[in-house]
Amino acid sequence: LPEDVDVAMVPVRADLDGLTLAELQLPRRFGVSVLAVARGEEKLPARGDTVLREGDAVVVLGDPRALALLRRADIDWDTTQEG
């Protein structure tokens, strides 16, 4: 991978349990590409209707700065906001 691109596994917190990948809007909000969802030993496809569970990890590709922001614990995950 180029220096300006990394792959990371971002843990799904309890407050995100039950949300879909589409609801999180990770590509729009953070400029990352979602590659898969890791659930135990299983890898789920990165589809908008994939429901996240606490303990999952979202596998993402993106700029290291975007990945660092995505990992932050204090992100406002209010999915009702537009823009």
JSON list of N, CA and C in Angstrom, two decimals, residues 34-73:
[
{"chain": "A", "resi": 34, "resn": "VAL", "atom": "N", "xyz": [-15.03, 1.08, 3.29]},
{"chain": "A", "resi": 34, "resn": "VAL", "atom": "CA", "xyz": [-15.30, -0.06, 4.16]},
{"chain": "A", "resi": 34, "resn": "VAL", "atom": "C", "xyz": [-15.09, -1.33, 3.34]},
{"chain": "A", "resi": 35, "resn": "LEU", "atom": "N", "xyz": [-14.20, -2.20, 3.81]},
{"chain": "A", "resi": 35, "resn": "LEU", "atom": "CA", "xyz": [-13.87, -3.42, 3.08]},
{"chain": "A", "resi": 35, "resn": "LEU", "atom": "C", "xyz": [-14.69, -4.61, 3.56]},
{"chain": "A", "resi": 36, "resn": "ALA", "atom": "N", "xyz": [-14.94, -4.69, 4.85]},
{"chain": "A", "resi": 36, "resn": "ALA", "atom": "CA", "xyz": [-15.65, -5.85, 5.42]},
{"chain": "A", "resi": 36, "resn": "ALA", "atom": "C", "xyz": [-16.00, -5.55, 6.87]},
{"chain": "A", "resi": 37, "resn": "VAL", "atom": "N", "xyz": [-16.77, -6.45, 7.46]},
{"chain": "A", "resi": 37, "resn": "VAL", "atom": "CA", "xyz": [-17.04, -6.43, 8.89]},
{"chain": "A", "resi": 37, "resn": "VAL", "atom": "C", "xyz": [-16.58, -7.77, 9.44]},
{"chain": "A", "resi": 38, "resn": "ALA", "atom": "N", "xyz": [-15.70, -7.73, 10.44]},
{"chain": "A", "resi": 38, "resn": "ALA", "atom": "CA", "xyz": [-15.21, -8.94, 11.07]},
{"chain": "A", "resi": 38, "resn": "ALA", "atom": "C", "xyz": [-16.08, -9.23, 12.29]},
{"chain": "A", "resi": 39, "resn": "ARG", "atom": "N", "xyz": [-16.67, -10.41, 12.31]},
{"chain": "A", "resi": 39, "resn": "ARG", "atom": "CA", "xyz": [-17.51, -10.85, 13.44]},
{"chain": "A", "resi": 39, "resn": "ARG", "atom": "C", "xyz": [-16.97, -12.20, 13.88]},
{"chain": "A", "resi": 40, "resn": "GLY", "atom": "N", "xyz": [-16.15, -12.18, 14.92]},
{"chain": "A", "resi": 40, "resn": "GLY", "atom": "CA", "xyz": [-15.47, -13.40, 15.32]},
{"chain": "A", "resi": 40, "resn": "GLY", "atom": "C", "xyz": [-14.53, -13.84, 14.21]},
{"chain": "A", "resi": 41, "resn": "GLU", "atom": "N", "xyz": [-14.64, -15.08, 13.82]},
{"chain": "A", "resi": 41, "resn": "GLU", "atom": "CA", "xyz": [-13.82, -15.61, 12.72]},
{"chain": "A", "resi": 41, "resn": "GLU", "atom": "C", "xyz": [-14.45, -15.35, 11.35]},
{"chain": "A", "resi": 42, "resn": "GLU", "atom": "N", "xyz": [-15.67, -14.86, 11.34]},
{"chain": "A", "resi": 42, "resn": "GLU", "atom": "CA", "xyz": [-16.42, -14.63, 10.10]},
{"chain": "A", "resi": 42, "resn": "GLU", "atom": "C", "xyz": [-16.14, -13.24, 9.54]},
{"chain": "A", "resi": 43, "resn": "LYS", "atom": "N", "xyz": [-16.07, -13.14, 8.23]},
{"chain": "A", "resi": 43, "resn": "LYS", "atom": "CA", "xyz": [-15.94, -11.85, 7.55]},
{"chain": "A", "resi": 43, "resn": "LYS", "atom": "C", "xyz": [-17.22, -11.61, 6.76]},
{"chain": "A", "resi": 44, "resn": "LEU", "atom": "N", "xyz": [-17.93, -10.53, 7.09]},
{"chain": "A", "resi": 44, "resn": "LEU", "atom": "CA", "xyz": [-19.17, -10.18, 6.41]},
{"chain": "A", "resi": 44, "resn": "LEU", "atom": "C", "xyz": [-18.87, -9.16, 5.32]},
{"chain": "A", "resi": 45, "resn": "PRO", "atom": "N", "xyz": [-19.63, -9.21, 4.22]},
{"chain": "A", "resi": 45, "resn": "PRO", "atom": "CA", "xyz": [-19.41, -8.23, 3.16]},
{"chain": "A", "resi": 45, "resn": "PRO", "atom": "C", "xyz": [-19.78, -6.82, 3.62]},
{"chain": "A", "resi": 46, "resn": "ALA", "atom": "N", "xyz": [-19.12, -5.86, 3.05]},
{"chain": "A", "resi": 46, "resn": "ALA", "atom": "CA", "xyz": [-19.38, -4.45, 3.37]},
{"chain": "A", "resi": 46, "resn": "ALA", "atom": "C", "xyz": [-20.57, -3.96, 2.54]},
{"chain": "A", "resi": 47, "resn": "ARG", "atom": "N", "xyz": [-21.75, -4.29, 3.02]},
{"chain": "A", "resi": 47, "resn": "ARG", "atom": "CA", "xyz": [-22.99, -3.85, 2.35]},
{"chain": "A", "resi": 47, "resn": "ARG", "atom": "C", "xyz": [-23.68, -2.84, 3.24]},
{"chain": "A", "resi": 48, "resn": "GLY", "atom": "N", "xyz": [-24.41, -1.95, 2.65]},
{"chain": "A", "resi": 48, "resn": "GLY", "atom": "CA", "xyz": [-25.11, -0.92, 3.42]},
{"chain": "A", "resi": 48, "resn": "GLY", "atom": "C", "xyz": [-26.06, -1.49, 4.44]},
{"chain": "A", "resi": 49, "resn": "ASP", "atom": "N", "xyz": [-26.65, -2.65, 4.14]},
{"chain": "A", "resi": 49, "resn": "ASP", "atom": "CA", "xyz": [-27.63, -3.22, 5.07]},
{"chain": "A", "resi": 49, "resn": "ASP", "atom": "C", "xyz": [-27.00, -4.16, 6.10]},
{"chain": "A", "resi": 50, "resn": "THR", "atom": "N", "xyz": [-25.66, -4.23, 6.16]},
{"chain": "A", "resi": 50, "resn": "THR", "atom": "CA", "xyz": [-24.99, -5.04, 7.17]},
{"chain": "A", "resi": 50, "resn": "THR", "atom": "C", "xyz": [-25.20, -4.41, 8.54]},
{"chain": "A", "resi": 51, "resn": "VAL", "atom": "N", "xyz": [-25.82, -5.15, 9.45]},
{"chain": "A", "resi": 51, "resn": "VAL", "atom": "CA", "xyz": [-26.10, -4.66, 10.80]},
{"chain": "A", "resi": 51, "resn": "VAL", "atom": "C", "xyz": [-24.89, -4.94, 11.68]},
{"chain": "A", "resi": 52, "resn": "LEU", "atom": "N", "xyz": [-24.43, -3.90, 12.37]},
{"chain": "A", "resi": 52, "resn": "LEU", "atom": "CA", "xyz": [-23.27, -4.03, 13.24]},
{"chain": "A", "resi": 52, "resn": "LEU", "atom": "C", "xyz": [-23.68, -4.50, 14.63]},
{"chain": "A", "resi": 53, "resn": "ARG", "atom": "N", "xyz": [-22.78, -5.24, 15.25]},
{"chain": "A", "resi": 53, "resn": "ARG", "atom": "CA", "xyz": [-22.98, -5.75, 16.61]},
{"chain": "A", "resi": 53, "resn": "ARG", "atom": "C", "xyz": [-21.76, -5.35, 17.45]},
{"chain": "A", "resi": 54, "resn": "GLU", "atom": "N", "xyz": [-22.01, -5.05, 18.72]},
{"chain": "A", "resi": 54, "resn": "GLU", "atom": "CA", "xyz": [-20.90, -4.77, 19.63]},
{"chain": "A", "resi": 54, "resn": "GLU", "atom": "C", "xyz": [-19.94, -5.95, 19.58]},
{"chain": "A", "resi": 55, "resn": "GLY", "atom": "N", "xyz": [-18.67, -5.65, 19.48]},
{"chain": "A", "resi": 55, "resn": "GLY", "atom": "CA", "xyz": [-17.66, -6.71, 19.36]},
{"chain": "A", "resi": 55, "resn": "GLY", "atom": "C", "xyz": [-17.22, -6.95, 17.94]},
{"chain": "A", "resi": 56, "resn": "ASP", "atom": "N", "xyz": [-18.00, -6.50, 16.95]},
{"chain": "A", "resi": 56, "resn": "ASP", "atom": "CA", "xyz": [-17.57, -6.56, 15.56]},
{"chain": "A", "resi": 56, "resn": "ASP", "atom": "C", "xyz": [-16.39, -5.60, 15.38]},
{"chain": "A", "resi": 57, "resn": "ALA", "atom": "N", "xyz": [-15.72, -5.72, 14.26]},
{"chain": "A", "resi": 57, "resn": "ALA", "atom": "CA", "xyz": [-14.71, -4.74, 13.85]},
{"chain": "A", "resi": 57, "resn": "ALA", "atom": "C", "xyz": [-14.97, -4.41, 12.39]},
{"chain": "A", "resi": 58, "resn": "VAL", "atom": "N", "xyz": [-15.00, -3.13, 12.08]},
{"chain": "A", "resi": 58, "resn": "VAL", "atom": "CA", "xyz": [-15.17, -2.68, 10.71]},
{"chain": "A", "resi": 58, "resn": "VAL", "atom": "C", "xyz": [-13.78, -2.55, 10.09]},
{"chain": "A", "resi": 59, "resn": "VAL", "atom": "N", "xyz": [-13.57, -3.22, 8.96]},
{"chain": "A", "resi": 59, "resn": "VAL", "atom": "CA", "xyz": [-12.28, -3.18, 8.27]},
{"chain": "A", "resi": 59, "resn": "VAL", "atom": "C", "xyz": [-12.36, -2.06, 7.24]},
{"chain": "A", "resi": 60, "resn": "VAL", "atom": "N", "xyz": [-11.50, -1.06, 7.42]},
{"chain": "A", "resi": 60, "resn": "VAL", "atom": "CA", "xyz": [-11.55, 0.13, 6.57]},
{"chain": "A", "resi": 60, "resn": "VAL", "atom": "C", "xyz": [-10.19, 0.43, 5.96]},
{"chain": "A", "resi": 61, "resn": "LEU", "atom": "N", "xyz": [-10.22, 1.10, 4.83]},
{"chain": "A", "resi": 61, "resn": "LEU", "atom": "CA", "xyz": [-9.05, 1.53, 4.08]},
{"chain": "A", "resi": 61, "resn": "LEU", "atom": "C", "xyz": [-9.12, 3.03, 3.95]},
{"chain": "A", "resi": 62, "resn": "GLY", "atom": "N", "xyz": [-8.03, 3.72, 4.27]},
{"chain": "A", "resi": 62, "resn": "GLY", "atom": "CA", "xyz": [-8.05, 5.17, 4.12]},
{"chain": "A", "resi": 62, "resn": "GLY", "atom": "C", "xyz": [-6.79, 5.84, 4.57]},
{"chain": "A", "resi": 63, "resn": "ASP", "atom": "N", "xyz": [-6.83, 7.14, 4.52]},
{"chain": "A", "resi": 63, "resn": "ASP", "atom": "CA", "xyz": [-5.74, 8.00, 4.97]},
{"chain": "A", "resi": 63, "resn": "ASP", "atom": "C", "xyz": [-5.51, 7.77, 6.47]},
{"chain": "A", "resi": 64, "resn": "PRO", "atom": "N", "xyz": [-4.27, 7.69, 6.92]},
{"chain": "A", "resi": 64, "resn": "PRO", "atom": "CA", "xyz": [-3.99, 7.46, 8.34]},
{"chain": "A", "resi": 64, "resn": "PRO", "atom": "C", "xyz": [-4.66, 8.48, 9.26]},
{"chain": "A", "resi": 65, "resn": "ARG", "atom": "N", "xyz": [-4.76, 9.73, 8.84]},
{"chain": "A", "resi": 65, "resn": "ARG", "atom": "CA", "xyz": [-5.43, 10.75, 9.68]},
{"chain": "A", "resi": 65, "resn": "ARG", "atom": "C", "xyz": [-6.91, 10.45, 9.81]},
{"chain": "A", "resi": 66, "resn": "ALA", "atom": "N", "xyz": [-7.54, 10.03, 8.73]},
{"chain": "A", "resi": 66, "resn": "ALA", "atom": "CA", "xyz": [-8.96, 9.70, 8.78]},
{"chain": "A", "resi": 66, "resn": "ALA", "atom": "C", "xyz": [-9.20, 8.48, 9.66]},
{"chain": "A", "resi": 67, "resn": "LEU", "atom": "N", "xyz": [-8.31, 7.51, 9.58]},
{"chain": "A", "resi": 67, "resn": "LEU", "atom": "CA", "xyz": [-8.44, 6.31, 10.41]},
{"chain": "A", "resi": 67, "resn": "LEU", "atom": "C", "xyz": [-8.26, 6.66, 11.89]},
{"chain": "A", "resi": 68, "resn": "ALA", "atom": "N", "xyz": [-7.35, 7.56, 12.20]},
{"chain": "A", "resi": 68, "resn": "ALA", "atom": "CA", "xyz": [-7.15, 7.98, 13.59]},
{"chain": "A", "resi": 68, "resn": "ALA", "atom": "C", "xyz": [-8.40, 8.66, 14.13]},
{"chain": "A", "resi": 69, "resn": "LEU", "atom": "N", "xyz": [-9.00, 9.52, 13.33]},
{"chain": "A", "resi": 69, "resn": "LEU", "atom": "CA", "xyz": [-10.23, 10.18, 13.73]},
{"chain": "A", "resi": 69, "resn": "LEU", "atom": "C", "xyz": [-11.35, 9.17, 13.94]},
{"chain": "A", "resi": 70, "resn": "LEU", "atom": "N", "xyz": [-11.45, 8.22, 13.05]},
{"chain": "A", "resi": 70, "resn": "LEU", "atom": "CA", "xyz": [-12.49, 7.20, 13.14]},
{"chain": "A", "resi": 70, "resn": "LEU", "atom": "C", "xyz": [-12.35, 6.36, 14.41]},
{"chain": "A", "resi": 71, "resn": "ARG", "atom": "N", "xyz": [-11.14, 6.16, 14.86]},
{"chain": "A", "resi": 71, "resn": "ARG", "atom": "CA", "xyz": [-10.90, 5.35, 16.07]},
{"chain": "A", "resi": 71, "resn": "ARG", "atom": "C", "xyz": [-11.22, 6.10, 17.36]},
{"chain": "A", "resi": 72, "resn": "ARG", "atom": "N", "xyz": [-11.36, 7.42, 17.29]},
{"chain": "A", "resi": 72, "resn": "ARG", "atom": "CA", "xyz": [-11.60, 8.21, 18.50]},
{"chain": "A", "resi": 72, "resn": "ARG", "atom": "C", "xyz": [-12.87, 7.76, 19.21]},
{"chain": "A", "resi": 73, "resn": "ALA", "atom": "N", "xyz": [-12.83, 7.73, 20.50]},
{"chain": "A", "resi": 73, "resn": "ALA", "atom": "CA", "xyz": [-13.97, 7.26, 21.30]},
{"chain": "A", "resi": 73, "resn": "ALA", "atom": "C", "xyz": [-15.07, 8.30, 21.44]}
]
